[in-house]
Coordinates of C-alpha atoms and ligand atoms in Angstrom, one line a residue:
X1 CA 61.1 91.6 90.5
X2 CA 57.5 91.1 90.1
X3 CA 55.5 94.4 90.5
X4 CA 54.9 95.2 94.1
X5 CA 56.6 92.1 95.4
X6 CA 58.5 93.7 98.6
X7 CA 58.9 90.3 99.9
X8 CA 62.1 89.9 97.7
X9 CA 63.6 92.5 100.1
X10 CA 63.7 90.6 103.5
X11 CA 61.6 93.0 105.5
X12 CA 63.9 92.9 108.4
X13 CA 66.4 94.8 106.3
X14 CA 63.9 97.7 106.3
X15 CA 63.2 100.2 109.3
X16 CA 60.2 102.7 109.3
X17 CA 61.6 106.0 110.5
X18 CA 58.2 107.8 109.6
X19 CA 54.8 106.0 109.1
X20 CA 51.9 106.9 107.2
X21 CA 49.7 106.0 104.3
X22 CA 51.6 106.2 101.0
X23 CA 49.5 108.5 98.5
X24 CA 50.1 108.7 94.8
X25 CA 53.2 110.1 93.4
X26 CA 56.8 109.0 92.7
X27 CA 59.1 107.1 95.1
X28 CA 62.3 108.9 95.9
X29 CA 65.4 106.7 96.9
X30 CA 67.9 109.1 98.7
X31 CA 71.4 107.2 97.9
X32 CA 74.2 108.0 100.3
X33 CA 76.2 105.1 101.7
X34 CA 75.3 102.6 98.8
X35 CA 76.5 104.5 95.6
X36 CA 75.6 101.6 93.3
X37 CA 72.7 100.4 91.1
X38 CA 73.3 96.5 91.1
X39 CA 73.0 94.7 94.4
X40 CA 71.4 97.5 96.4
X41 CA 68.7 96.5 98.7
X42 CA 67.6 100.2 99.4
X43 CA 67.0 100.7 95.6
X44 CA 65.4 97.4 95.1
X45 CA 63.1 98.4 98.1
X46 CA 62.2 101.8 96.5
X47 CA 61.6 100.2 93.1
X48 CA 59.2 97.5 94.9
X49 CA 57.3 100.4 96.4
X50 CA 57.0 102.3 93.2
X51 CA 56.0 99.2 91.1
X52 CA 53.3 98.5 93.6
X53 CA 51.8 102.0 93.1
X54 CA 52.5 102.1 89.2
X55 CA 54.4 105.1 90.2
X56 CA 57.8 106.5 88.7
X57 CA 60.9 106.1 90.7
X58 CA 63.7 108.4 91.1
X59 CA 67.1 108.5 92.7
X60 CA 68.9 111.4 94.4
X61 CA 72.2 112.2 96.0
X62 CA 72.6 115.1 98.2
X63 CA 76.0 116.4 97.8
X64 CA 77.6 118.1 101.0
X65 CA 80.1 120.8 100.5
X66 CA 82.2 119.4 103.1
X67 CA 82.1 115.8 104.8
X68 CA 84.2 114.8 108.0
X69 CA 87.5 116.4 106.7
X70 CA 87.2 114.6 103.3
X71 CA 89.5 116.1 100.6
X72 CA 89.3 116.2 96.9
X73 CA 91.1 112.9 96.9
X74 CA 87.9 111.3 98.1
X75 CA 85.5 113.5 96.7
X76 CA 87.0 112.9 93.2
X77 CA 87.0 109.2 93.7
X78 CA 83.4 109.5 94.8
X79 CA 82.1 111.7 91.9
X80 CA 83.6 109.7 89.3
X81 CA 81.5 106.6 90.8
X82 CA 78.5 108.8 90.8
X83 CA 78.8 109.7 87.3
X84 CA 78.6 106.0 86.5
X85 CA 75.7 105.5 88.7
X86 CA 73.9 108.4 86.5
X87 CA 74.6 106.3 83.5
X88 CA 73.8 103.0 84.9
X89 CA 70.4 104.1 86.1
X90 CA 69.5 105.8 83.0
X91 CA 69.8 102.3 81.3
X92 CA 67.0 101.3 83.6
X93 CA 65.1 104.5 82.9
X94 CA 65.5 105.7 86.3
X95 CA 66.4 109.4 86.7
X96 CA 69.3 110.5 88.8
X97 CA 69.4 113.7 90.5
X98 CA 72.4 115.4 92.2
X99 CA 71.6 118.0 94.8
X100 CA 74.1 120.5 96.0
X101 CA 73.8 121.3 99.6
X102 CA 73.1 119.5 103.0
X103 CA 70.5 116.9 102.9
X104 CA 68.2 117.9 105.7
X105 CA 67.1 120.9 103.4
X106 CA 67.6 119.5 100.0
X107 CA 65.9 116.1 100.4
X108 CA 62.6 117.7 101.9
X109 CA 62.7 120.4 99.2
X110 CA 62.9 118.0 96.3
X111 CA 60.4 115.6 97.8
X112 CA 57.8 118.3 97.9
X113 CA 58.8 119.7 94.4
X114 CA 58.1 116.2 92.9
X115 CA 55.4 115.4 95.3
X116 CA 56.8 112.3 96.5
X117 CA 54.7 109.5 97.9
X118 CA 57.5 108.0 99.9
X119 CA 61.3 108.4 100.7
X120 CA 63.8 105.6 100.9
X121 CA 67.2 106.1 102.5
X122 CA 70.3 103.5 103.1
X123 CA 71.5 102.7 106.6
X124 CA 74.5 104.5 107.8
X125 CA 75.4 104.4 111.8
X126 CA 77.7 107.5 111.7
X127 CA 76.5 110.4 113.7
X128 CA 76.4 112.8 110.8
X129 CA 73.9 110.8 108.8
X130 CA 71.7 110.1 112.0
X131 CA 71.6 114.0 112.3
X132 CA 70.8 114.5 108.6
X133 CA 67.9 112.1 109.0
X134 CA 66.6 113.4 112.4
X135 CA 66.5 117.1 111.1
X136 CA 65.0 116.2 107.7
X137 CA 62.3 114.2 109.5
X138 CA 60.9 117.4 110.9
X139 CA 60.0 118.7 107.6
X140 CA 59.2 115.6 105.8
X141 CA 55.5 114.9 105.7
X142 CA 55.5 111.3 103.8
X143 CA 56.6 107.9 105.0
X144 CA 60.2 107.5 105.3
X145 CA 62.2 104.1 105.3
X146 CA 66.0 103.2 105.9
X147 CA 67.3 99.9 104.4
X148 CA 70.5 98.4 105.7
X149 CA 71.9 97.6 102.3
X150 CA 75.6 97.7 103.7
X151 CA 75.6 94.6 106.2
X152 CA 74.7 91.1 105.1
X153 CA 72.8 90.7 108.5
X154 CA 71.2 94.0 109.1
X155 CA 72.8 95.8 112.0
X156 CA 69.6 95.9 114.1
X157 CA 69.0 92.1 113.4
X158 CA 72.4 90.8 114.3
X159 CA 72.4 92.5 117.7
X160 CA 70.4 94.8 119.7
X161 CA 73.4 96.0 121.7
X162 CA 77.1 96.9 121.5
X163 CA 79.0 93.8 121.3
X164 CA 82.3 93.1 123.3
X165 CA 84.1 91.8 120.6
X166 CA 84.3 89.6 117.3
X167 CA 83.9 86.4 119.5
X168 CA 80.4 87.5 120.9
X169 CA 79.2 88.8 117.4
X170 CA 80.4 85.9 115.4
X171 CA 77.9 83.2 116.8
X172 CA 75.0 85.7 116.3
X173 CA 75.9 86.4 112.6
X174 CA 76.6 82.7 111.7
X175 CA 73.1 81.8 113.1
X176 CA 71.5 84.5 110.8
X177 CA 73.6 84.2 107.6
X178 CA 71.6 81.6 106.0
X179 CA 68.6 83.8 106.0
X180 CA 70.4 86.8 104.6
X181 CA 73.3 85.7 102.4
X182 CA 71.0 85.3 99.7
X183 CA 71.3 86.2 95.9
X184 CA 69.9 89.5 94.8
X185 CA 67.0 90.0 92.4
X186 CA 67.6 91.9 89.4
X187 CA 66.7 95.7 89.2
X188 CA 63.9 95.9 86.6
X189 CA 63.5 98.5 83.8
X190 CA 61.3 101.0 85.3
X191 CA 58.0 101.4 83.4
X192 CA 56.6 104.6 85.0
X193 CA 58.1 107.9 84.1
X194 CA 58.0 111.4 85.2
X195 CA 59.1 114.3 82.9
X196 CA 62.5 115.2 83.4
X197 CA 62.7 118.7 84.8
X198 CA 66.4 119.6 84.5
X199 CA 69.5 119.1 82.1
X200 CA 72.2 116.6 82.5
X201 CA 74.4 116.9 85.2
X202 CA 77.6 118.9 84.7
X203 CA 80.2 116.9 86.4
X204 CA 83.0 119.4 86.1
X205 CA 80.9 122.2 87.5
X206 CA 79.8 120.2 90.4
X207 CA 83.6 120.2 91.9
X208 CA 83.3 124.0 92.0
X209 CA 80.7 123.7 94.6
X210 CA 82.8 121.8 97.0
X211 CA 84.6 123.9 99.9
X212 CA 87.3 121.3 100.5
X213 CA 91.0 121.0 101.1
X214 CA 92.7 120.2 97.7
X215 CA 96.2 119.2 99.2
X216 CA 95.8 115.5 99.2
X217 CA 96.3 114.4 95.6
X218 CA 93.8 112.3 93.9
X219 CA 94.7 108.6 93.5
X220 CA 94.7 107.9 89.8
X221 CA 96.0 104.3 90.4
X222 CA 92.8 103.2 91.9
X223 CA 89.8 103.4 89.0
X224 CA 86.7 104.3 90.8
X225 CA 83.0 103.0 89.8
X226 CA 80.8 100.1 90.1
X227 CA 82.5 98.2 87.1
X228 CA 86.1 99.2 88.3
X229 CA 85.0 97.5 91.6
X230 CA 83.5 94.4 90.0
X231 CA 86.8 94.2 88.2
X232 CA 88.8 94.3 91.5
X233 CA 86.7 91.7 92.8
X234 CA 87.3 89.2 90.0
X235 CA 91.0 90.0 90.1
X236 CA 91.0 89.3 94.0
X237 CA 89.1 86.1 93.5
X238 CA 91.1 84.7 90.6
X239 CA 94.6 86.0 91.9
X240 CA 94.8 86.5 95.6
X241 CA 92.2 84.8 97.5
X242 CA 93.9 81.5 97.5
X243 CA 97.0 82.9 99.3
X244 CA 95.2 85.4 101.4
X245 CA 95.9 83.9 104.7
X246 CA 99.4 83.6 104.4
X247 CA 100.0 86.8 102.6
X248 CA 97.6 89.2 104.1
X249 CA 99.5 90.4 107.1
X250 CA 103.0 91.2 105.4
X251 CA 102.8 94.6 104.5
X252 CA 105.5 94.0 102.0
X253 CA 103.2 92.1 99.8
X254 CA 100.1 93.1 98.0
X255 CA 98.2 90.3 99.9
X256 CA 95.0 92.0 100.8
X257 CA 92.0 92.6 98.6
X258 CA 92.1 96.1 98.1
X259 CA 88.4 96.3 98.1
X260 CA 88.0 98.9 100.9
X261 CA 87.5 102.1 98.8
X262 CA 84.8 100.3 96.8
X263 CA 83.0 99.0 99.8
X264 CA 83.3 102.4 101.7
X265 CA 81.7 104.1 99.0
X266 CA 79.1 101.4 98.3
X267 CA 80.2 100.8 94.7
X268 CA 80.4 97.1 95.7
X269 CA 78.1 95.3 98.1
X270 CA 79.8 93.1 100.7
X271 CA 76.9 90.6 100.1
X272 CA 78.2 90.3 96.6
X273 CA 81.8 89.7 97.4
X274 CA 80.7 87.1 100.1
X275 CA 78.6 85.3 97.5
X276 CA 81.2 85.2 95.1
X277 CA 83.7 83.9 97.6
X278 CA 81.7 81.1 98.4
X279 CA 81.5 80.0 94.7
X280 CA 85.1 79.9 93.8
X281 CA 87.5 76.9 94.7
X282 CA 90.4 78.3 96.8
X283 CA 92.2 77.5 100.0
X284 CA 89.6 77.0 102.7
X285 CA 91.8 78.7 105.6
X286 CA 92.1 81.8 103.1
X287 CA 88.5 81.9 102.6
X288 CA 87.5 81.6 106.1
X289 CA 90.0 84.3 107.2
X290 CA 88.9 86.6 104.4
X291 CA 85.1 86.2 105.3
X292 CA 85.9 86.9 108.9
X293 CA 87.4 90.3 108.0
X294 CA 84.5 91.0 105.5
X295 CA 81.7 89.8 107.3
X296 CA 82.7 89.7 111.2
X297 CA 85.0 92.6 111.5
X298 CA 83.1 95.0 109.2
X299 CA 79.7 94.3 110.7
X300 CA 81.3 94.7 114.2
X301 CA 82.4 98.2 113.3
X302 CA 78.8 99.1 112.2
X303 CA 77.6 97.5 115.6
X304 CA 80.2 99.8 117.5
X305 CA 79.1 103.1 115.7
X306 CA 75.4 102.3 115.8
X307 CA 75.4 101.4 119.5
X308 CA 78.1 103.6 121.1
X309 CA 77.4 107.2 120.3
X310 CA 80.9 108.1 121.5
X311 CA 82.5 106.0 118.8
X312 CA 85.1 108.7 118.3
X313 CA 85.8 109.8 121.7
X314 CA 87.9 108.5 124.7
X315 CA 84.3 108.1 126.6
X316 CA 83.5 105.4 124.0
X317 CA 86.4 103.0 125.3
X318 CA 85.6 100.3 127.4
X319 CA 85.8 101.1 131.4
X320 CA 88.9 99.1 131.9
X321 CA 90.7 101.0 129.3
X322 CA 89.6 104.4 130.3
X323 CA 90.7 103.6 133.8
X324 CA 94.1 102.1 133.0
X325 CA 94.9 105.0 130.4
X326 CA 94.0 107.7 133.0
X327 CA 96.3 105.9 135.6
X328 CA 99.2 106.7 132.9
X329 CA 98.3 110.1 131.8
X330 CA 101.4 111.7 133.7
X331 CA 103.8 109.0 132.3
X332 CA 106.8 110.8 130.8
X333 CA 106.5 110.2 126.8
X334 CA 109.8 109.4 125.3
X335 CA 108.9 111.2 122.3
X336 CA 106.3 113.8 121.5
X337 CA 105.1 114.8 118.2
X338 CA 102.5 117.3 117.0
X339 CA 100.1 116.2 114.1
X340 CA 101.9 118.0 111.6
X341 CA 105.1 116.2 112.4
X342 CA 103.2 112.9 112.1
X343 CA 101.7 114.1 108.8
X344 CA 105.1 115.1 107.4
X345 CA 106.4 111.7 108.7
X346 CA 109.4 113.2 110.4
X347 CA 109.3 110.9 113.6
X348 CA 112.4 109.1 114.9
X349 CA 110.9 105.9 113.7
X350 CA 111.7 104.9 109.8
X351 CA 108.8 102.2 110.1
X352 CA 106.3 104.6 111.1
X353 CA 107.3 107.1 108.7
X354 CA 107.1 104.6 105.9
X355 CA 103.6 103.8 106.8
X356 CA 102.5 107.4 106.8
X357 CA 104.0 108.0 103.6
X358 CA 102.4 104.8 102.1
X359 CA 99.2 106.2 103.1
X360 CA 99.7 109.7 102.0
X361 CA 101.0 108.7 98.5
X362 CA 98.8 105.5 97.8
X363 CA 95.7 106.6 99.6
X364 CA 95.6 103.1 101.5
X365 CA 98.0 101.9 104.3
X366 CA 98.4 98.3 104.8
X367 CA 96.1 96.7 107.1
X368 CA 98.8 95.4 109.5
X369 CA 100.6 98.9 109.7
X370 CA 97.4 100.6 110.4
X371 CA 97.5 98.9 114.0
X372 CA 101.1 99.9 114.6
X373 CA 100.9 103.3 113.1
X374 CA 97.8 104.1 115.3
X375 CA 99.3 102.7 118.5
X376 CA 102.5 104.5 118.1
X377 CA 100.5 108.0 117.9
X378 CA 99.3 107.0 121.2
X379 CA 102.6 106.4 122.7
X380 CA 104.1 109.6 121.3
X381 CA 101.2 112.2 122.0
X382 CA 100.5 113.8 125.4
X383 CA 97.1 112.6 125.7
X384 CA 94.9 109.6 124.6
X385 CA 92.3 112.3 123.6
X386 CA 94.9 114.1 121.4
X387 CA 96.2 110.8 119.9
X388 CA 92.5 110.0 118.9
X389 CA 92.0 113.2 117.3
X390 CA 95.4 113.2 115.5
X391 CA 94.6 109.5 114.2
X392 CA 91.0 110.3 113.0
X393 CA 92.5 113.5 111.2
X394 CA 95.2 111.7 109.3
X395 CA 93.2 108.5 108.5
X396 CA 90.3 110.4 107.3
X397 CA 92.4 112.9 105.4
X398 CA 94.6 110.5 103.5
X399 CA 92.9 107.1 103.5
X400 CA 90.5 106.6 100.4
X401 CA 88.4 104.4 102.6
X402 CA 88.3 106.9 105.5
X403 CA 85.4 108.4 107.3
X404 CA 84.2 104.8 107.7
X405 CA 82.7 102.9 110.7
X406 CA 85.7 100.5 110.1
X407 CA 88.2 103.3 110.7
X408 CA 86.5 104.6 114.0
X409 CA 86.3 101.1 115.2
X410 CA 90.1 100.4 114.2
X411 CA 91.2 103.5 115.6
X412 CA 89.3 102.6 119.0
X413 CA 90.8 99.3 119.0
X414 CA 94.4 100.6 118.7
X415 CA 94.1 103.5 121.2
X416 CA 91.3 102.2 123.5
X417 CA 91.1 98.5 123.6
X418 CA 87.7 98.6 121.8
X419 CA 86.9 95.0 120.8
X420 CA 90.4 93.9 122.5
X421 CA 91.1 92.5 126.0
X422 CA 93.1 93.8 128.6
X423 CA 97.0 93.0 128.6
X424 CA 99.6 93.5 131.3
X425 CA 100.1 97.1 132.5
X426 CA 102.7 99.3 130.9
X427 CA 104.0 102.8 130.4
X428 CA 101.5 105.2 128.6
X429 CA 99.4 102.2 127.5
X430 CA 98.1 101.1 130.7
X431 CA 96.7 97.6 129.8
X432 CA 95.8 98.5 126.1
X433 CA 97.7 96.1 123.8
X434 CA 101.1 97.3 122.9
X435 CA 102.9 96.9 119.6
X436 CA 106.7 97.5 119.1
X437 CA 109.3 97.8 116.2
X438 CA 110.8 94.6 117.5
X439 CA 107.4 92.8 117.2
X440 CA 107.1 94.0 113.6
X441 CA 110.7 92.6 112.7
X442 CA 109.6 89.2 113.9
X443 CA 106.6 89.3 111.6
X444 CA 108.1 90.7 108.3
X445 CA 110.9 92.2 106.5
X446 CA 111.0 95.6 108.1
X447 CA 113.6 97.2 105.7
X448 CA 111.9 96.1 102.6
X449 CA 108.8 97.8 103.8
X450 CA 110.6 101.0 104.6
X451 CA 112.6 100.8 101.0
X452 CA 109.1 100.1 99.3
X453 CA 107.9 103.3 100.8
X454 CA 110.7 105.7 100.8
X455 CA 109.5 107.8 98.0
Ligands
FAD1 P1 91.2 92.9 103.4 O1 92.1 92.4 104.3 O2 91.0 92.5 101.9 O3 89.8 92.8 103.8 C1 88.6 92.9 103.2 C2 87.5 93.7 103.7 O4 87.2 93.3 105.3 C3 88.0 95.0 103.9 O5 87.7 95.8 102.9 C4 87.0 95.7 105.2 O6 85.7 95.9 104.7 C5 86.9 94.3 106.1 N1 88.1 94.5 106.9 C6 89.4 94.0 107.0 N2 89.8 94.2 108.1 C7 89.0 94.8 108.9 C8 89.0 95.5 110.2 N3 90.2 95.3 111.0 N4 88.0 95.9 110.8 C9 86.9 96.2 110.1 N5 86.7 95.8 108.8 C10 87.9 95.0 108.1 N6 89.0 100.2 107.4 C11 88.3 101.1 106.4 O7 87.5 100.6 105.7 N7 88.5 102.3 106.5 C12 89.3 103.0 107.3 O8 89.5 104.1 107.5 C13 90.1 102.1 108.4 N8 90.9 102.8 109.3 C14 91.6 101.7 110.1 C15 92.4 102.5 111.1 C16 93.2 101.6 111.9 C17 93.9 102.2 113.1 C18 93.0 100.2 112.0 C19 93.6 99.3 112.8 C20 92.2 99.4 110.9 C21 91.3 100.3 110.0 N9 90.6 99.8 109.0 C22 89.8 100.7 108.1 C23 90.4 98.5 108.9 C24 91.1 97.6 107.9 O9 92.6 97.9 108.1 C25 90.9 98.0 106.5 O10 89.6 97.9 106.4 C26 91.6 97.0 105.6 O11 93.1 97.2 105.5 C27 91.2 97.5 104.0 O12 92.1 96.9 103.2 P2 91.3 95.8 102.2 O13 90.2 96.0 101.8 O14 92.5 95.4 101.3 O15 91.3 94.7 103.5
FO1_2 N1 77.6 111.0 101.6 C1 76.5 111.8 101.2 O1 75.3 111.5 101.2 N2 76.8 113.1 100.6 C2 78.0 113.5 100.5 O2 78.5 114.5 99.9 C3 79.1 112.6 100.8 C4 80.6 112.8 100.6 C5 81.4 112.1 101.2 C6 82.9 112.3 101.0 C7 84.0 111.5 101.5 C8 83.4 110.3 102.0 O3 84.4 109.3 102.4 C9 82.0 109.8 102.2 C10 81.1 110.8 101.7 N3 79.8 110.5 101.8 C11 78.9 111.3 101.5 C12 79.3 109.4 102.7 C13 79.7 108.0 102.3 O4 78.9 107.8 101.2 C14 79.4 107.0 103.3 O5 78.1 106.9 103.6 C15 80.0 107.1 104.7 O6 81.1 107.9 104.7 C16 80.3 105.9 105.3 O7 79.6 105.5 106.4

């Protein structure tokens, strides 16, 4: 990127959280959601700012001791990916710092220590991130920018309000995509240095800092890091995209892309995926179906979490769903399970138990089963609020891709009809869409799925 040419990063991807004249000093990119070096608009913007001032650039990651119920399963995956980021940044002469502790303290301290001229962060609609930013802003005295490097069309550009569903967001995205679905400029080797004050990161010691639940085992079958993500994309494009439309909804087949852990941790850019999908020759219906999920459904989730601050609460459901679920609070539940009975997969339903086991063992439940799995938690729990709590707890404890706007939106869709329409009224569910064991049988071979996930 030519020195100082910020225009290569489309300005509407950037929001100014704190304004001010940029004095001398290094530019800091506080990496959080986008844990990658390539195809990262936030990093590219930070480098443009630094180039403009002939200033050093440094990247920091603040490692929180706990994060929304994450276990060693997710932290292990993330830390392996961050070690790759450290190596890859070094190849571009950009130092990477891992700070231990909550960002609202660590980031302002570091900015002061290095006498930073400006701070750049990446966009994330989750409450915890907005709180981190709000708190650290009170202690920051330099300009602070936020770049949406996750969505192809920046969240605040796609829509200025919560959308009813995919059908209302889709046309807005389609109109803006040509402006935003562009190739990325390359990150430059950074010419301006600052002396490195600390020794190399001890990635083993880092793990001892965490205060988390070690019970969910790591998932060795999914390799972490930016190059593993690129390989997973290549494999999907070459071997699976062509049949995606026909195979993606059958939980007995491995028809999905399996890209969600990489997208969640930002080891792969959705924009890169879309650019590569458009380049390859494959069945058009499958390409369209895949891009609908990758662009419309995924950006709809960020829209939901960005504009609905109750994205993980009953109050975040549409009015019709709240009223209708309220009307059925006292309905007798045919079965009632506690969250630990769900967690041990000991319900009366072998299909539901198989889905829970798939998630617990593989760290990734098939997309079709997530809907059935979640709706049954509503059906077999005393209240919608308790069902919501159990679904979020289990989803975020076991899914590698958990703690993500897609998860909160997916669970709110299943339990509270978010982004869905009202159906005919029935026990417990009210007008929220129902899914049944019989319905699954008509869609795929339930016995095979149960056998595959017997363990
Ligand atoms: P593919 O079918 O290959 O799709 C490619 C990408 O498109 C996905 O990685 C994802 O980014 C996006 N996508 C696909 N389906 C959806 C969807 N329904 N909503 C939003 N984006 C979508 N997704 C998560 O990333 N994390 C979660 O914690 C999560 N929890 C869910 C819980 C429930 C109850 C439901 C109904 C859905 C949940 N989803 C979640 C959405 C979806 O199931 C997963 O994104 C998908 O199964 C991931 O597998 P994949 O990457 O192989 O999907
Ligand atoms: N982001 C951080 O900035 N610091 C963390 O320590 C951190 C831990 C973490 C653990 C599990 C997980 O799934 C996500 C985690 N994230 C962390 C955030 C993550 O990178 C994503 O930004 C959000 O979860 C998705 O919006």
